[in-house]
Tab-separated table of C-alpha atoms in Angstrom:
chain	number	residue	atom	x	y	z
A	537	UNK	CA	0.000	0.000	0.000
A	538	UNK	CA	1.480	3.355	-0.993
A	539	UNK	CA	1.469	6.449	1.218
A	540	UNK	CA	-1.622	7.980	-0.369
A	541	UNK	CA	-3.622	4.753	-0.017
A	542	UNK	CA	-2.473	4.443	3.590
A	543	UNK	CA	-3.602	8.021	4.286
A	544	UNK	CA	-7.101	7.408	2.911
A	545	UNK	CA	-7.371	4.049	4.683
A	546	UNK	CA	-6.430	5.737	7.959
A	547	UNK	CA	-9.065	8.436	7.396
A	548	UNK	CA	-11.683	5.719	6.841
A	549	UNK	CA	-10.566	3.715	9.891
A	550	UNK	CA	-10.679	6.772	12.153
A	551	UNK	CA	-13.922	8.286	10.815
A	552	UNK	CA	-16.116	6.687	13.540
A	553	UNK	CA	-13.801	8.147	16.195
A	554	UNK	CA	-13.382	11.646	14.746
A	555	UNK	CA	-15.372	13.450	17.474
A	556	UNK	CA	-13.689	11.503	20.264
A	557	UNK	CA	-10.228	12.234	18.849
A	558	UNK	CA	-11.052	15.937	18.569
A	559	UNK	CA	-12.224	15.936	22.194
A	560	UNK	CA	-9.017	14.221	23.316
A	561	UNK	CA	-6.942	16.824	21.462
A	562	UNK	CA	-9.030	19.651	22.962
A	563	UNK	CA	-8.576	18.246	26.469
A	564	UNK	CA	-4.799	18.018	26.052
A	565	UNK	CA	-4.710	21.606	24.788
A	566	UNK	CA	-7.235	23.131	27.213
A	567	UNK	CA	-5.766	21.462	30.293
A	568	UNK	CA	-2.308	22.736	29.300
A	569	UNK	CA	-0.968	19.190	29.176
A	570	UNK	CA	0.828	19.963	25.920
A	571	UNK	CA	0.698	22.178	22.857
A	572	UNK	CA	1.574	19.084	20.805
A	573	UNK	CA	-1.086	16.371	21.182
A	574	UNK	CA	-0.473	13.126	19.306
A	575	UNK	CA	-2.947	10.308	18.698
A	576	UNK	CA	-1.248	6.920	18.443
A	577	UNK	CA	-2.950	4.435	16.091
A	578	UNK	CA	-1.908	0.789	15.941
A	579	UNK	CA	-3.481	-2.552	15.153
A	580	UNK	CA	-1.522	-4.281	17.903
A	581	UNK	CA	-1.497	-3.539	21.642
A	582	UNK	CA	0.703	-0.579	22.544
A	583	UNK	CA	2.046	0.926	25.728
A	584	UNK	CA	2.143	4.583	24.842
A	585	UNK	CA	-0.169	7.345	25.967
A	586	UNK	CA	-3.610	6.984	27.491
A	587	UNK	CA	-5.933	4.403	25.913
A	588	UNK	CA	-8.932	5.858	24.112
A	589	UNK	CA	-10.002	2.776	22.134
A	590	UNK	CA	-8.569	-0.692	22.591
A	591	UNK	CA	-9.800	-3.429	20.313
A	592	UNK	CA	-8.627	-6.834	19.140
A	593	UNK	CA	-6.868	-7.002	15.770
A	594	UNK	CA	-7.609	-6.098	13.024
A	595	UNK	CA	-9.399	-3.146	14.638
A	596	UNK	CA	-7.359	-0.094	15.530
A	597	UNK	CA	-6.140	0.827	19.023
A	598	UNK	CA	-6.087	4.554	19.718
A	599	UNK	CA	-4.139	6.251	22.498
A	600	UNK	CA	-3.696	9.933	23.365
A	601	UNK	CA	-0.122	11.072	23.849
A	602	UNK	CA	2.061	14.160	23.570
A	603	UNK	CA	5.346	15.259	22.088
A	604	UNK	CA	6.756	15.366	25.607
A	605	UNK	CA	5.992	11.660	26.153
A	606	UNK	CA	7.538	10.820	22.781
A	607	UNK	CA	10.733	12.597	23.850
A	608	UNK	CA	10.734	10.923	27.283
A	609	UNK	CA	10.337	7.483	25.680
A	610	UNK	CA	12.980	8.189	23.040
A	611	UNK	CA	10.636	8.119	20.047
A	612	UNK	CA	11.591	11.686	19.161
A	613	UNK	CA	15.175	12.677	19.883
A	614	UNK	CA	15.574	15.760	22.083
A	615	UNK	CA	17.799	17.270	19.387
A	616	UNK	CA	14.899	17.033	16.881
A	617	UNK	CA	12.175	18.628	19.010
A	618	UNK	CA	12.523	22.066	17.402
A	619	UNK	CA	12.255	20.533	13.926
A	620	UNK	CA	9.189	18.532	15.024
A	621	UNK	CA	7.545	21.717	16.309
A	622	UNK	CA	8.244	23.442	12.975
A	623	UNK	CA	6.377	20.797	10.963
A	624	UNK	CA	3.622	20.189	13.527
A	625	UNK	CA	0.349	21.457	12.061
A	626	UNK	CA	-2.159	23.583	13.968
A	627	UNK	CA	-3.967	21.198	16.356
A	628	UNK	CA	-7.105	23.327	16.060
A	629	UNK	CA	-7.329	22.271	12.393
A	630	UNK	CA	-5.478	18.927	12.295
A	631	UNK	CA	-5.066	15.807	14.396
A	632	UNK	CA	-1.503	14.524	14.536
A	633	UNK	CA	-1.594	10.727	14.284
A	634	UNK	CA	1.413	8.519	14.889
A	635	UNK	CA	0.547	5.505	12.758
A	636	UNK	CA	2.280	2.287	13.711
A	637	UNK	CA	2.087	-0.035	10.704
A	638	UNK	CA	4.923	-2.556	10.983
A	639	UNK	CA	7.567	-2.621	9.777
A	640	UNK	CA	7.449	1.175	10.065
A	641	UNK	CA	5.718	4.066	11.778
A	642	UNK	CA	4.975	7.577	10.567
A	643	UNK	CA	3.325	10.836	11.561
A	644	UNK	CA	0.212	11.828	9.606
A	645	UNK	CA	-1.854	14.999	9.980
A	646	UNK	CA	-5.567	14.478	9.397
A	647	UNK	CA	-8.054	17.336	9.064
A	648	UNK	CA	-10.321	17.710	12.071
């Protein structure tokens, strides 16, 4: 599956959860937890962030996390935080999703 197909598949998979994901992002922002909320999406069980939706495969597991947790856990190097912030899209308009799709993982920004 190419990147474009993966993007559209992710949009379809997350469509039923769109309102919940927006609320999670709003909570992270409004409670001053972070200015950089990240939703983690994976088909397998993960130990990252706070669980929002946990389901058996092939359904998607969704967790709410932050840039700060990604740095603490070594997923984003401290030396790359400024670069990450530069490319991070406005969380009022986009949801940042960290998509874990073995053998790789990538950040995707989906319109809210």
